[in-house]
mmCIF file of N, CA and C in Angstrom:
data_model
loop_
_atom_site.group_PDB
_atom_site.id
_atom_site.type_symbol
_atom_site.label_atom_id
_atom_site.label_comp_id
_atom_site.label_asym_id
_atom_site.label_seq_id
_atom_site.Cartn_x
_atom_site.Cartn_y
_atom_site.Cartn_z
ATOM 1 N N MET A 107 -32.460 -12.673 -12.839
ATOM 2 C CA MET A 107 -31.209 -11.998 -13.084
ATOM 3 C C MET A 107 -31.343 -11.003 -14.227
ATOM 4 N N GLY A 108 -32.076 -11.325 -15.268
ATOM 5 C CA GLY A 108 -32.312 -10.385 -16.349
ATOM 6 C C GLY A 108 -31.042 -9.902 -17.020
ATOM 7 N N ASN A 109 -31.083 -8.655 -17.470
ATOM 8 C CA ASN A 109 -29.940 -8.062 -18.160
ATOM 9 C C ASN A 109 -29.042 -7.254 -17.235
ATOM 10 N N ARG A 110 -29.322 -7.251 -15.959
ATOM 11 C CA ARG A 110 -28.499 -6.502 -15.021
ATOM 12 C C ARG A 110 -27.138 -7.175 -14.908
ATOM 13 N N PRO A 111 -26.046 -6.435 -15.218
ATOM 14 C CA PRO A 111 -24.729 -7.074 -15.254
ATOM 15 C C PRO A 111 -24.230 -7.560 -13.900
ATOM 16 N N PHE A 112 -24.740 -7.034 -12.804
ATOM 17 C CA PHE A 112 -24.215 -7.425 -11.505
ATOM 18 C C PHE A 112 -25.281 -8.073 -10.631
ATOM 19 N N ALA A 113 -26.217 -8.756 -11.249
ATOM 20 C CA ALA A 113 -27.263 -9.452 -10.513
ATOM 21 C C ALA A 113 -26.738 -10.832 -10.132
ATOM 22 N N TYR A 114 -26.040 -10.894 -9.029
ATOM 23 C CA TYR A 114 -25.403 -12.135 -8.620
ATOM 24 C C TYR A 114 -26.417 -13.121 -8.049
ATOM 25 N N ASP A 115 -26.172 -14.376 -8.290
ATOM 26 C CA ASP A 115 -26.982 -15.449 -7.745
ATOM 27 C C ASP A 115 -26.630 -15.564 -6.262
ATOM 28 N N THR A 116 -27.544 -15.143 -5.404
ATOM 29 C CA THR A 116 -27.239 -15.101 -3.976
ATOM 30 C C THR A 116 -26.985 -16.477 -3.383
ATOM 31 N N ARG A 117 -27.545 -17.532 -3.985
ATOM 32 C CA ARG A 117 -27.251 -18.887 -3.491
ATOM 33 C C ARG A 117 -25.777 -19.200 -3.688
ATOM 34 N N ARG A 118 -25.215 -18.804 -4.826
ATOM 35 C CA ARG A 118 -23.801 -19.055 -5.092
ATOM 36 C C ARG A 118 -22.943 -18.191 -4.172
ATOM 37 N N LEU A 119 -23.377 -16.966 -3.896
ATOM 38 C CA LEU A 119 -22.625 -16.121 -2.966
ATOM 39 C C LEU A 119 -22.599 -16.747 -1.586
ATOM 40 N N ALA A 120 -23.723 -17.288 -1.151
ATOM 41 C CA ALA A 120 -23.791 -17.911 0.166
ATOM 42 C C ALA A 120 -22.868 -19.119 0.243
ATOM 43 N N LEU A 121 -22.698 -19.829 -0.879
ATOM 44 C CA LEU A 121 -21.824 -20.990 -0.899
ATOM 45 C C LEU A 121 -20.368 -20.621 -1.169
ATOM 46 N N LYS A 122 -20.121 -19.348 -1.428
ATOM 47 C CA LYS A 122 -18.764 -18.876 -1.712
ATOM 48 C C LYS A 122 -18.211 -19.512 -2.980
ATOM 49 N N LEU A 123 -19.048 -19.570 -4.032
ATOM 50 C CA LEU A 123 -18.653 -20.106 -5.330
ATOM 51 C C LEU A 123 -18.695 -18.979 -6.365
ATOM 52 N N PRO A 124 -18.076 -19.194 -7.529
ATOM 53 C CA PRO A 124 -18.061 -18.140 -8.543
ATOM 54 C C PRO A 124 -19.462 -17.679 -8.942
ATOM 55 N N THR A 125 -19.574 -16.384 -9.211
ATOM 56 C CA THR A 125 -20.842 -15.778 -9.600
ATOM 57 C C THR A 125 -20.678 -15.129 -10.971
ATOM 58 N N GLN A 126 -21.640 -14.285 -11.317
ATOM 59 C CA GLN A 126 -21.596 -13.536 -12.572
ATOM 60 C C GLN A 126 -20.337 -12.667 -12.644
ATOM 61 N N MET A 127 -19.811 -12.246 -11.504
ATOM 62 C CA MET A 127 -18.583 -11.456 -11.500
ATOM 63 C C MET A 127 -17.465 -12.215 -12.212
ATOM 64 N N THR A 128 -17.321 -13.488 -11.912
ATOM 65 C CA THR A 128 -16.287 -14.304 -12.543
ATOM 66 C C THR A 128 -16.590 -14.520 -14.018
ATOM 67 N N THR A 129 -17.842 -14.748 -14.351
ATOM 68 C CA THR A 129 -18.229 -14.963 -15.746
ATOM 69 C C THR A 129 -17.861 -13.755 -16.602
ATOM 70 N N VAL A 130 -18.203 -12.569 -16.124
ATOM 71 C CA VAL A 130 -17.895 -11.338 -16.864
ATOM 72 C C VAL A 130 -16.382 -11.131 -16.916
ATOM 73 N N PHE A 131 -15.706 -11.341 -15.807
ATOM 74 C CA PHE A 131 -14.247 -11.196 -15.741
ATOM 75 C C PHE A 131 -13.572 -12.093 -16.778
ATOM 76 N N GLU A 132 -13.968 -13.355 -16.824
ATOM 77 C CA GLU A 132 -13.369 -14.303 -17.767
ATOM 78 C C GLU A 132 -13.679 -13.924 -19.216
ATOM 79 N N ARG A 133 -14.898 -13.450 -19.468
ATOM 80 C CA ARG A 133 -15.250 -13.034 -20.833
ATOM 81 C C ARG A 133 -14.379 -11.860 -21.269
ATOM 82 N N LEU A 134 -14.191 -10.898 -20.377
ATOM 83 C CA LEU A 134 -13.352 -9.740 -20.705
ATOM 84 C C LEU A 134 -11.911 -10.178 -20.981
ATOM 85 N N LEU A 135 -11.384 -11.064 -20.148
ATOM 86 C CA LEU A 135 -10.018 -11.553 -20.382
ATOM 87 C C LEU A 135 -9.916 -12.300 -21.706
ATOM 88 N N ASN A 136 -10.889 -13.145 -21.977
ATOM 89 C CA ASN A 136 -10.877 -13.904 -23.235
ATOM 90 C C ASN A 136 -10.965 -12.998 -24.455
ATOM 91 N N ASP A 137 -11.591 -11.826 -24.287
ATOM 92 C CA ASP A 137 -11.690 -10.853 -25.372
ATOM 93 C C ASP A 137 -10.474 -9.938 -25.427
ATOM 94 N N GLY A 138 -9.486 -10.178 -24.535
ATOM 95 C CA GLY A 138 -8.280 -9.360 -24.520
ATOM 96 C C GLY A 138 -8.448 -8.017 -23.840
ATOM 97 N N GLN A 139 -9.517 -7.848 -23.104
ATOM 98 C CA GLN A 139 -9.805 -6.575 -22.434
ATOM 99 C C GLN A 139 -9.330 -6.623 -20.979
ATOM 100 N N ILE A 140 -8.035 -6.672 -20.800
ATOM 101 C CA ILE A 140 -7.455 -6.840 -19.467
ATOM 102 C C ILE A 140 -7.769 -5.655 -18.560
ATOM 103 N N THR A 141 -7.646 -4.443 -19.093
ATOM 104 C CA THR A 141 -7.938 -3.249 -18.285
ATOM 105 C C THR A 141 -9.400 -3.253 -17.849
ATOM 106 N N ALA A 142 -10.287 -3.613 -18.755
ATOM 107 C CA ALA A 142 -11.714 -3.667 -18.415
ATOM 108 C C ALA A 142 -11.983 -4.739 -17.362
ATOM 109 N N ALA A 143 -11.277 -5.865 -17.450
ATOM 110 C CA ALA A 143 -11.440 -6.926 -16.459
ATOM 111 C C ALA A 143 -11.021 -6.434 -15.074
ATOM 112 N N LEU A 144 -9.909 -5.712 -15.017
ATOM 113 C CA LEU A 144 -9.446 -5.162 -13.740
ATOM 114 C C LEU A 144 -10.443 -4.141 -13.201
ATOM 115 N N GLU A 145 -10.936 -3.283 -14.063
ATOM 116 C CA GLU A 145 -11.930 -2.296 -13.629
ATOM 117 C C GLU A 145 -13.200 -2.974 -13.135
ATOM 118 N N HIS A 146 -13.560 -4.063 -13.777
ATOM 119 C CA HIS A 146 -14.764 -4.810 -13.399
ATOM 120 C C HIS A 146 -14.693 -5.287 -11.942
ATOM 121 N N ILE A 147 -13.541 -5.739 -11.513
ATOM 122 C CA ILE A 147 -13.440 -6.258 -10.134
ATOM 123 C C ILE A 147 -12.968 -5.213 -9.133
ATOM 124 N N ARG A 148 -12.377 -4.120 -9.611
ATOM 125 C CA ARG A 148 -11.806 -3.107 -8.711
ATOM 126 C C ARG A 148 -12.822 -2.605 -7.693
ATOM 127 N N ALA A 149 -14.023 -2.342 -8.124
ATOM 128 C CA ALA A 149 -15.052 -1.810 -7.222
ATOM 129 C C ALA A 149 -15.397 -2.793 -6.109
ATOM 130 N N HIS A 150 -15.153 -4.064 -6.337
ATOM 131 C CA HIS A 150 -15.516 -5.084 -5.356
ATOM 132 C C HIS A 150 -14.367 -5.445 -4.407
ATOM 133 N N LEU A 151 -13.184 -4.956 -4.703
ATOM 134 C CA LEU A 151 -12.027 -5.330 -3.880
ATOM 135 C C LEU A 151 -12.135 -4.821 -2.448
ATOM 136 N N ASP A 152 -12.788 -3.678 -2.274
ATOM 137 C CA ASP A 152 -12.931 -3.125 -0.925
ATOM 138 C C ASP A 152 -14.216 -3.562 -0.245
ATOM 139 N N SER A 153 -15.017 -4.380 -0.927
ATOM 140 C CA SER A 153 -16.327 -4.743 -0.389
ATOM 141 C C SER A 153 -16.322 -6.086 0.328
ATOM 142 N N ASP A 154 -15.158 -6.558 0.727
ATOM 143 C CA ASP A 154 -15.044 -7.819 1.434
ATOM 144 C C ASP A 154 -15.415 -9.009 0.546
ATOM 145 N N SER A 155 -15.168 -8.879 -0.752
ATOM 146 C CA SER A 155 -15.492 -9.945 -1.691
ATOM 147 C C SER A 155 -14.287 -10.857 -1.900
ATOM 148 N N GLY A 156 -14.367 -12.075 -1.382
ATOM 149 C CA GLY A 156 -13.315 -13.049 -1.609
ATOM 150 C C GLY A 156 -13.152 -13.359 -3.084
ATOM 151 N N GLU A 157 -14.266 -13.332 -3.804
ATOM 152 C CA GLU A 157 -14.224 -13.610 -5.240
ATOM 153 C C GLU A 157 -13.394 -12.555 -5.974
ATOM 154 N N ALA A 158 -13.602 -11.282 -5.666
ATOM 155 C CA ALA A 158 -12.849 -10.212 -6.327
ATOM 156 C C ALA A 158 -11.363 -10.306 -5.996
ATOM 157 N N VAL A 159 -11.039 -10.582 -4.752
ATOM 158 C CA VAL A 159 -9.637 -10.714 -4.344
ATOM 159 C C VAL A 159 -9.002 -11.899 -5.073
ATOM 160 N N PHE A 160 -9.736 -13.006 -5.180
ATOM 161 C CA PHE A 160 -9.253 -14.190 -5.894
ATOM 162 C C PHE A 160 -8.965 -13.860 -7.356
ATOM 163 N N LEU A 161 -9.880 -13.159 -8.006
ATOM 164 C CA LEU A 161 -9.684 -12.803 -9.410
ATOM 165 C C LEU A 161 -8.501 -11.860 -9.581
ATOM 166 N N ALA A 162 -8.353 -10.904 -8.669
ATOM 167 C CA ALA A 162 -7.232 -9.956 -8.742
ATOM 168 C C ALA A 162 -5.891 -10.663 -8.600
ATOM 169 N N ALA A 163 -5.888 -11.764 -7.877
ATOM 170 C CA ALA A 163 -4.643 -12.515 -7.670
ATOM 171 C C ALA A 163 -4.105 -13.102 -8.966
ATOM 172 N N HIS A 164 -4.921 -13.104 -10.002
ATOM 173 C CA HIS A 164 -4.520 -13.703 -11.277
ATOM 174 C C HIS A 164 -4.086 -12.677 -12.319
ATOM 175 N N LEU A 165 -4.121 -11.400 -11.968
ATOM 176 C CA LEU A 165 -3.732 -10.347 -12.908
ATOM 177 C C LEU A 165 -2.443 -9.678 -12.457
ATOM 178 N N SER A 166 -1.502 -9.592 -13.363
ATOM 179 C CA SER A 166 -0.263 -8.886 -13.084
ATOM 180 C C SER A 166 -0.486 -7.389 -13.291
ATOM 181 N N ILE A 167 0.094 -6.595 -12.427
ATOM 182 C CA ILE A 167 0.007 -5.147 -12.532
ATOM 183 C C ILE A 167 1.135 -4.665 -13.439
ATOM 184 N N SER A 168 0.836 -3.693 -14.255
ATOM 185 C CA SER A 168 1.824 -3.167 -15.196
ATOM 186 C C SER A 168 3.126 -2.805 -14.480
ATOM 187 N N GLY A 169 4.240 -3.296 -15.003
ATOM 188 C CA GLY A 169 5.552 -3.009 -14.434
ATOM 189 C C GLY A 169 5.950 -3.924 -13.292
ATOM 190 N N GLU A 170 5.089 -4.826 -12.906
ATOM 191 C CA GLU A 170 5.334 -5.741 -11.797
ATOM 192 C C GLU A 170 6.255 -6.876 -12.256
ATOM 193 N N THR A 171 7.314 -7.141 -11.499
ATOM 194 C CA THR A 171 8.189 -8.261 -11.834
ATOM 195 C C THR A 171 7.469 -9.566 -11.519
ATOM 196 N N SER A 172 7.954 -10.653 -12.083
ATOM 197 C CA SER A 172 7.299 -11.936 -11.822
ATOM 198 C C SER A 172 7.400 -12.315 -10.347
ATOM 199 N N GLU A 173 8.512 -11.959 -9.692
ATOM 200 C CA GLU A 173 8.665 -12.267 -8.267
ATOM 201 C C GLU A 173 7.660 -11.484 -7.427
ATOM 202 N N VAL A 174 7.500 -10.198 -7.746
ATOM 203 C CA VAL A 174 6.548 -9.362 -7.009
ATOM 204 C C VAL A 174 5.121 -9.848 -7.268
ATOM 205 N N PHE A 175 4.847 -10.213 -8.523
ATOM 206 C CA PHE A 175 3.521 -10.741 -8.851
ATOM 207 C C PHE A 175 3.215 -12.000 -8.045
ATOM 208 N N GLU A 176 4.159 -12.931 -8.008
ATOM 209 C CA GLU A 176 3.933 -14.179 -7.278
ATOM 210 C C GLU A 176 3.685 -13.924 -5.790
ATOM 211 N N GLU A 177 4.450 -13.015 -5.191
ATOM 212 C CA GLU A 177 4.257 -12.692 -3.774
ATOM 213 C C GLU A 177 2.881 -12.076 -3.535
ATOM 214 N N ARG A 178 2.496 -11.138 -4.387
ATOM 215 C CA ARG A 178 1.194 -10.488 -4.241
ATOM 216 C C ARG A 178 0.071 -11.492 -4.508
ATOM 217 N N SER A 179 0.261 -12.323 -5.517
ATOM 218 C CA SER A 179 -0.748 -13.314 -5.866
ATOM 219 C C SER A 179 -1.010 -14.269 -4.701
ATOM 220 N N ILE A 180 0.048 -14.751 -4.084
ATOM 221 C CA ILE A 180 -0.107 -15.655 -2.929
ATOM 222 C C ILE A 180 -0.787 -14.925 -1.770
ATOM 223 N N ARG A 181 -0.397 -13.693 -1.527
ATOM 224 C CA ARG A 181 -1.012 -12.899 -0.453
ATOM 225 C C ARG A 181 -2.518 -12.752 -0.706
ATOM 226 N N GLN A 182 -2.880 -12.425 -1.948
ATOM 227 C CA GLN A 182 -4.296 -12.245 -2.270
ATOM 228 C C GLN A 182 -5.048 -13.580 -2.248
ATOM 229 N N LEU A 183 -4.390 -14.621 -2.680
ATOM 230 C CA LEU A 183 -5.007 -15.941 -2.639
ATOM 231 C C LEU A 183 -5.305 -16.342 -1.196
ATOM 232 N N ARG A 184 -4.361 -16.107 -0.315
ATOM 233 C CA ARG A 184 -4.582 -16.399 1.114
ATOM 234 C C ARG A 184 -5.700 -15.535 1.690
ATOM 235 N N ALA A 185 -5.759 -14.266 1.263
ATOM 236 C CA ALA A 185 -6.813 -13.369 1.749
ATOM 237 C C ALA A 185 -8.184 -13.844 1.271
ATOM 238 N N ALA A 186 -8.276 -14.263 0.020
ATOM 239 C CA ALA A 186 -9.549 -14.773 -0.508
ATOM 240 C C ALA A 186 -9.941 -16.066 0.200
ATOM 241 N N ALA A 187 -8.961 -16.915 0.475
ATOM 242 C CA ALA A 187 -9.230 -18.162 1.204
ATOM 243 C C ALA A 187 -9.702 -17.862 2.625
ATOM 244 N N ALA A 188 -9.109 -16.849 3.245
ATOM 245 C CA ALA A 188 -9.514 -16.470 4.601
ATOM 246 C C ALA A 188 -10.959 -15.965 4.632
ATOM 247 N N LYS A 189 -11.451 -15.511 3.491
ATOM 248 C CA LYS A 189 -12.846 -15.073 3.394
ATOM 249 C C LYS A 189 -13.757 -16.252 3.031
ATOM 250 N N SER A 190 -13.202 -17.458 3.091
ATOM 251 C CA SER A 190 -13.923 -18.711 2.810
ATOM 252 C C SER A 190 -14.382 -18.825 1.366
ATOM 253 N N TYR A 191 -13.664 -18.191 0.424
ATOM 254 C CA TYR A 191 -14.015 -18.314 -0.986
ATOM 255 C C TYR A 191 -13.458 -19.641 -1.485
ATOM 256 N N ALA A 192 -14.359 -20.579 -1.767
ATOM 257 C CA ALA A 192 -13.994 -21.968 -2.047
ATOM 258 C C ALA A 192 -12.952 -22.150 -3.158
ATOM 259 N N PRO A 193 -13.068 -21.479 -4.312
ATOM 260 C CA PRO A 193 -12.039 -21.671 -5.347
ATOM 261 C C PRO A 193 -10.641 -21.246 -4.881
ATOM 262 N N ALA A 194 -10.572 -20.221 -4.051
ATOM 263 C CA ALA A 194 -9.274 -19.780 -3.517
ATOM 264 C C ALA A 194 -8.707 -20.825 -2.573
ATOM 265 N N ILE A 195 -9.552 -21.410 -1.758
ATOM 266 C CA ILE A 195 -9.093 -22.434 -0.816
ATOM 267 C C ILE A 195 -8.550 -23.635 -1.586
ATOM 268 N N LEU A 196 -9.286 -24.052 -2.628
ATOM 269 C CA LEU A 196 -8.854 -25.196 -3.428
ATOM 270 C C LEU A 196 -7.526 -24.883 -4.130
ATOM 271 N N GLN A 197 -7.420 -23.694 -4.733
ATOM 272 C CA GLN A 197 -6.187 -23.341 -5.433
ATOM 273 C C GLN A 197 -5.013 -23.234 -4.470
ATOM 274 N N LEU A 198 -5.241 -22.706 -3.286
ATOM 275 C CA LEU A 198 -4.184 -22.626 -2.280
ATOM 276 C C LEU A 198 -3.732 -24.040 -1.906
ATOM 277 N N GLY A 199 -4.682 -24.953 -1.765
ATOM 278 C CA GLY A 199 -4.339 -26.346 -1.484
ATOM 279 C C GLY A 199 -3.483 -26.953 -2.584
ATOM 280 N N MET A 200 -3.817 -26.658 -3.826
ATOM 281 C CA MET A 200 -3.023 -27.177 -4.940
ATOM 282 C C MET A 200 -1.604 -26.608 -4.908
ATOM 283 N N ARG A 201 -1.499 -25.354 -4.537
ATOM 284 C CA ARG A 201 -0.162 -24.750 -4.446
ATOM 285 C C ARG A 201 0.663 -25.421 -3.354
ATOM 286 N N TYR A 202 0.039 -25.705 -2.219
ATOM 287 C CA TYR A 202 0.754 -26.407 -1.150
ATOM 288 C C TYR A 202 1.105 -27.834 -1.568
ATOM 289 N N LEU A 203 0.221 -28.469 -2.295
ATOM 290 C CA LEU A 203 0.452 -29.843 -2.719
ATOM 291 C C LEU A 203 1.648 -29.944 -3.667
ATOM 292 N N PHE A 204 1.755 -28.994 -4.587
ATOM 293 C CA PHE A 204 2.804 -29.068 -5.609
ATOM 294 C C PHE A 204 3.959 -28.091 -5.403
ATOM 295 N N GLY A 205 3.900 -27.265 -4.347
ATOM 296 C CA GLY A 205 4.985 -26.331 -4.087
ATOM 297 C C GLY A 205 5.051 -25.184 -5.078
ATOM 298 N N ASP A 206 3.919 -24.717 -5.539
ATOM 299 C CA ASP A 206 3.853 -23.615 -6.498
ATOM 300 C C ASP A 206 3.911 -22.285 -5.748
ATOM 301 N N SER A 207 5.095 -21.697 -5.687
ATOM 302 C CA SER A 207 5.359 -20.422 -5.008
ATOM 303 C C SER A 207 5.250 -20.509 -3.489
ATOM 304 N N VAL A 208 5.114 -21.701 -2.953
ATOM 305 C CA VAL A 208 5.108 -21.944 -1.506
ATOM 306 C C VAL A 208 5.860 -23.247 -1.265
ATOM 307 N N GLU A 209 6.235 -23.472 -0.021
ATOM 308 C CA GLU A 209 6.861 -24.749 0.329
ATOM 309 C C GLU A 209 5.805 -25.858 0.247
ATOM 310 N N ILE A 210 6.205 -27.027 -0.227
ATOM 311 C CA ILE A 210 5.282 -28.157 -0.245
ATOM 312 C C ILE A 210 4.878 -28.480 1.193
ATOM 313 N N ASP A 211 3.581 -28.599 1.396
ATOM 314 C CA ASP A 211 3.035 -28.925 2.710
ATOM 315 C C ASP A 211 1.769 -29.748 2.473
ATOM 316 N N VAL A 212 1.931 -31.053 2.413
ATOM 317 C CA VAL A 212 0.836 -31.952 2.060
ATOM 318 C C VAL A 212 -0.272 -31.901 3.106
ATOM 319 N N ALA A 213 0.092 -31.807 4.362
ATOM 320 C CA ALA A 213 -0.930 -31.750 5.412
ATOM 321 C C ALA A 213 -1.769 -30.481 5.277
ATOM 322 N N ARG A 214 -1.114 -29.372 4.994
ATOM 323 C CA ARG A 214 -1.838 -28.107 4.816
ATOM 324 C C ARG A 214 -2.711 -28.182 3.559
ATOM 325 N N ALA A 215 -2.192 -28.836 2.513
ATOM 326 C CA ALA A 215 -2.975 -29.010 1.287
ATOM 327 C C ALA A 215 -4.243 -29.795 1.590
ATOM 328 N N ALA A 216 -4.114 -30.886 2.329
ATOM 329 C CA ALA A 216 -5.277 -31.706 2.675
ATOM 330 C C ALA A 216 -6.300 -30.903 3.472
ATOM 331 N N THR A 217 -5.822 -30.074 4.390
ATOM 332 C CA THR A 217 -6.714 -29.215 5.169
ATOM 333 C C THR A 217 -7.459 -28.256 4.255
ATOM 334 N N CYS A 218 -6.744 -27.695 3.285
ATOM 335 C CA CYS A 218 -7.377 -26.784 2.319
ATOM 336 C C CYS A 218 -8.457 -27.507 1.520
ATOM 337 N N PHE A 219 -8.173 -28.718 1.068
ATOM 338 C CA PHE A 219 -9.144 -29.452 0.268
ATOM 339 C C PHE A 219 -10.409 -29.748 1.071
ATOM 340 N N LYS A 220 -10.239 -30.116 2.331
ATOM 341 C CA LYS A 220 -11.402 -30.364 3.186
ATOM 342 C C LYS A 220 -12.187 -29.075 3.408
ATOM 343 N N SER A 221 -11.468 -27.966 3.618
ATOM 344 C CA SER A 221 -12.129 -26.673 3.827
ATOM 345 C C SER A 221 -12.866 -26.216 2.574
ATOM 346 N N ALA A 222 -12.291 -26.467 1.407
ATOM 347 C CA ALA A 222 -12.952 -26.086 0.154
ATOM 348 C C ALA A 222 -14.272 -26.840 0.006
ATOM 349 N N ALA A 223 -14.271 -28.104 0.370
ATOM 350 C CA ALA A 223 -15.507 -28.894 0.303
ATOM 351 C C ALA A 223 -16.538 -28.337 1.279
ATOM 352 N N GLU A 224 -16.099 -27.985 2.476
ATOM 353 C CA GLU A 224 -17.012 -27.424 3.472
ATOM 354 C C GLU A 224 -17.552 -26.073 3.036
ATOM 355 N N ALA A 225 -16.749 -25.326 2.242
ATOM 356 C CA ALA A 225 -17.170 -24.005 1.770
ATOM 357 C C ALA A 225 -18.092 -24.104 0.557
ATOM 358 N N GLY A 226 -18.318 -25.316 0.058
ATOM 359 C CA GLY A 226 -19.274 -25.488 -1.017
ATOM 360 C C GLY A 226 -18.718 -25.931 -2.337
ATOM 361 N N TYR A 227 -17.397 -26.119 -2.430
ATOM 362 C CA TYR A 227 -16.822 -26.568 -3.691
ATOM 363 C C TYR A 227 -17.283 -27.989 -3.958
ATOM 364 N N PRO A 228 -17.502 -28.348 -5.228
ATOM 365 C CA PRO A 228 -17.974 -29.706 -5.530
ATOM 366 C C PRO A 228 -17.093 -30.784 -4.907
ATOM 367 N N ARG A 229 -17.703 -31.692 -4.220
ATOM 368 C CA ARG A 229 -16.977 -32.731 -3.490
ATOM 369 C C ARG A 229 -16.101 -33.590 -4.389
ATOM 370 N N ARG A 230 -16.526 -33.825 -5.635
ATOM 371 C CA ARG A 230 -15.704 -34.672 -6.507
ATOM 372 C C ARG A 230 -14.349 -34.013 -6.781
ATOM 373 N N CYS A 231 -14.318 -32.687 -6.881
ATOM 374 C CA CYS A 231 -13.048 -31.983 -7.102
ATOM 375 C C CYS A 231 -12.171 -32.051 -5.861
ATOM 376 N N THR A 232 -12.767 -31.762 -4.718
ATOM 377 C CA THR A 232 -11.981 -31.745 -3.492
ATOM 378 C C THR A 232 -11.581 -33.152 -3.074
ATOM 379 N N SER A 233 -12.441 -34.130 -3.341
ATOM 380 C CA SER A 233 -12.089 -35.516 -2.996
ATOM 381 C C SER A 233 -10.908 -36.001 -3.826
ATOM 382 N N THR A 234 -10.907 -35.661 -5.105
ATOM 383 C CA THR A 234 -9.798 -36.046 -5.978
ATOM 384 C C THR A 234 -8.510 -35.381 -5.503
ATOM 385 N N ALA A 235 -8.592 -34.100 -5.177
ATOM 386 C CA ALA A 235 -7.414 -33.375 -4.697
ATOM 387 C C ALA A 235 -6.914 -33.966 -3.386
ATOM 388 N N LEU A 236 -7.833 -34.321 -2.506
ATOM 389 C CA LEU A 236 -7.444 -34.926 -1.226
ATOM 390 C C LEU A 236 -6.746 -36.251 -1.445
ATOM 391 N N LEU A 237 -7.258 -37.056 -2.364
ATOM 392 C CA LEU A 237 -6.604 -38.343 -2.668
ATOM 393 C C LEU A 237 -5.183 -38.111 -3.213
ATOM 394 N N CYS A 238 -5.019 -37.101 -4.051
ATOM 395 C CA CYS A 238 -3.684 -36.787 -4.582
ATOM 396 C C CYS A 238 -2.737 -36.404 -3.455
ATOM 397 N N SER A 239 -3.248 -35.615 -2.502
ATOM 398 C CA SER A 239 -2.376 -35.207 -1.396
ATOM 399 C C SER A 239 -1.989 -36.405 -0.535
ATOM 400 N N MET A 240 -2.918 -37.335 -0.344
ATOM 401 C CA MET A 240 -2.610 -38.523 0.462
ATOM 402 C C MET A 240 -1.590 -39.407 -0.253
ATOM 403 N N ALA A 241 -1.663 -39.457 -1.569
ATOM 404 C CA ALA A 241 -0.708 -40.257 -2.339
ATOM 405 C C ALA A 241 0.702 -39.682 -2.274
ATOM 406 N N ARG A 242 0.789 -38.368 -2.070
ATOM 407 C CA ARG A 242 2.106 -37.710 -2.020
ATOM 408 C C ARG A 242 2.786 -37.901 -0.667
ATOM 409 N N GLU A 243 2.002 -38.207 0.365
ATOM 410 C CA GLU A 243 2.579 -38.331 1.710
ATOM 411 C C GLU A 243 3.521 -39.514 1.817
#
């Protein structure tokens, strides 16, 4: 990988898990560089990157109301999940489980948790989430 800022670990890409893109994005956000974080992922939004779409779902656009942000965020989260990006699938499942900006749907949450595991997310995370969804039924 060296010093190349966009030398992604192809094994992680194949598993649809976070890569260096997320690491850099999070570092920029932690440093308060929100515009730079958005620019960092902008180039990847059109490249069929579920990871970039997932990250964009977490940034509010200037002047965006909270209602508009939530609608766009859910839309982007679903789009990232449709690209089999495991963290998006897991987060979508959590939203269905707890009714965060969507109607509670425990069965759909359980399906998301199983899909996240199949997409490569650590089984201990998805297994715990699945158990929580079963307890809510």
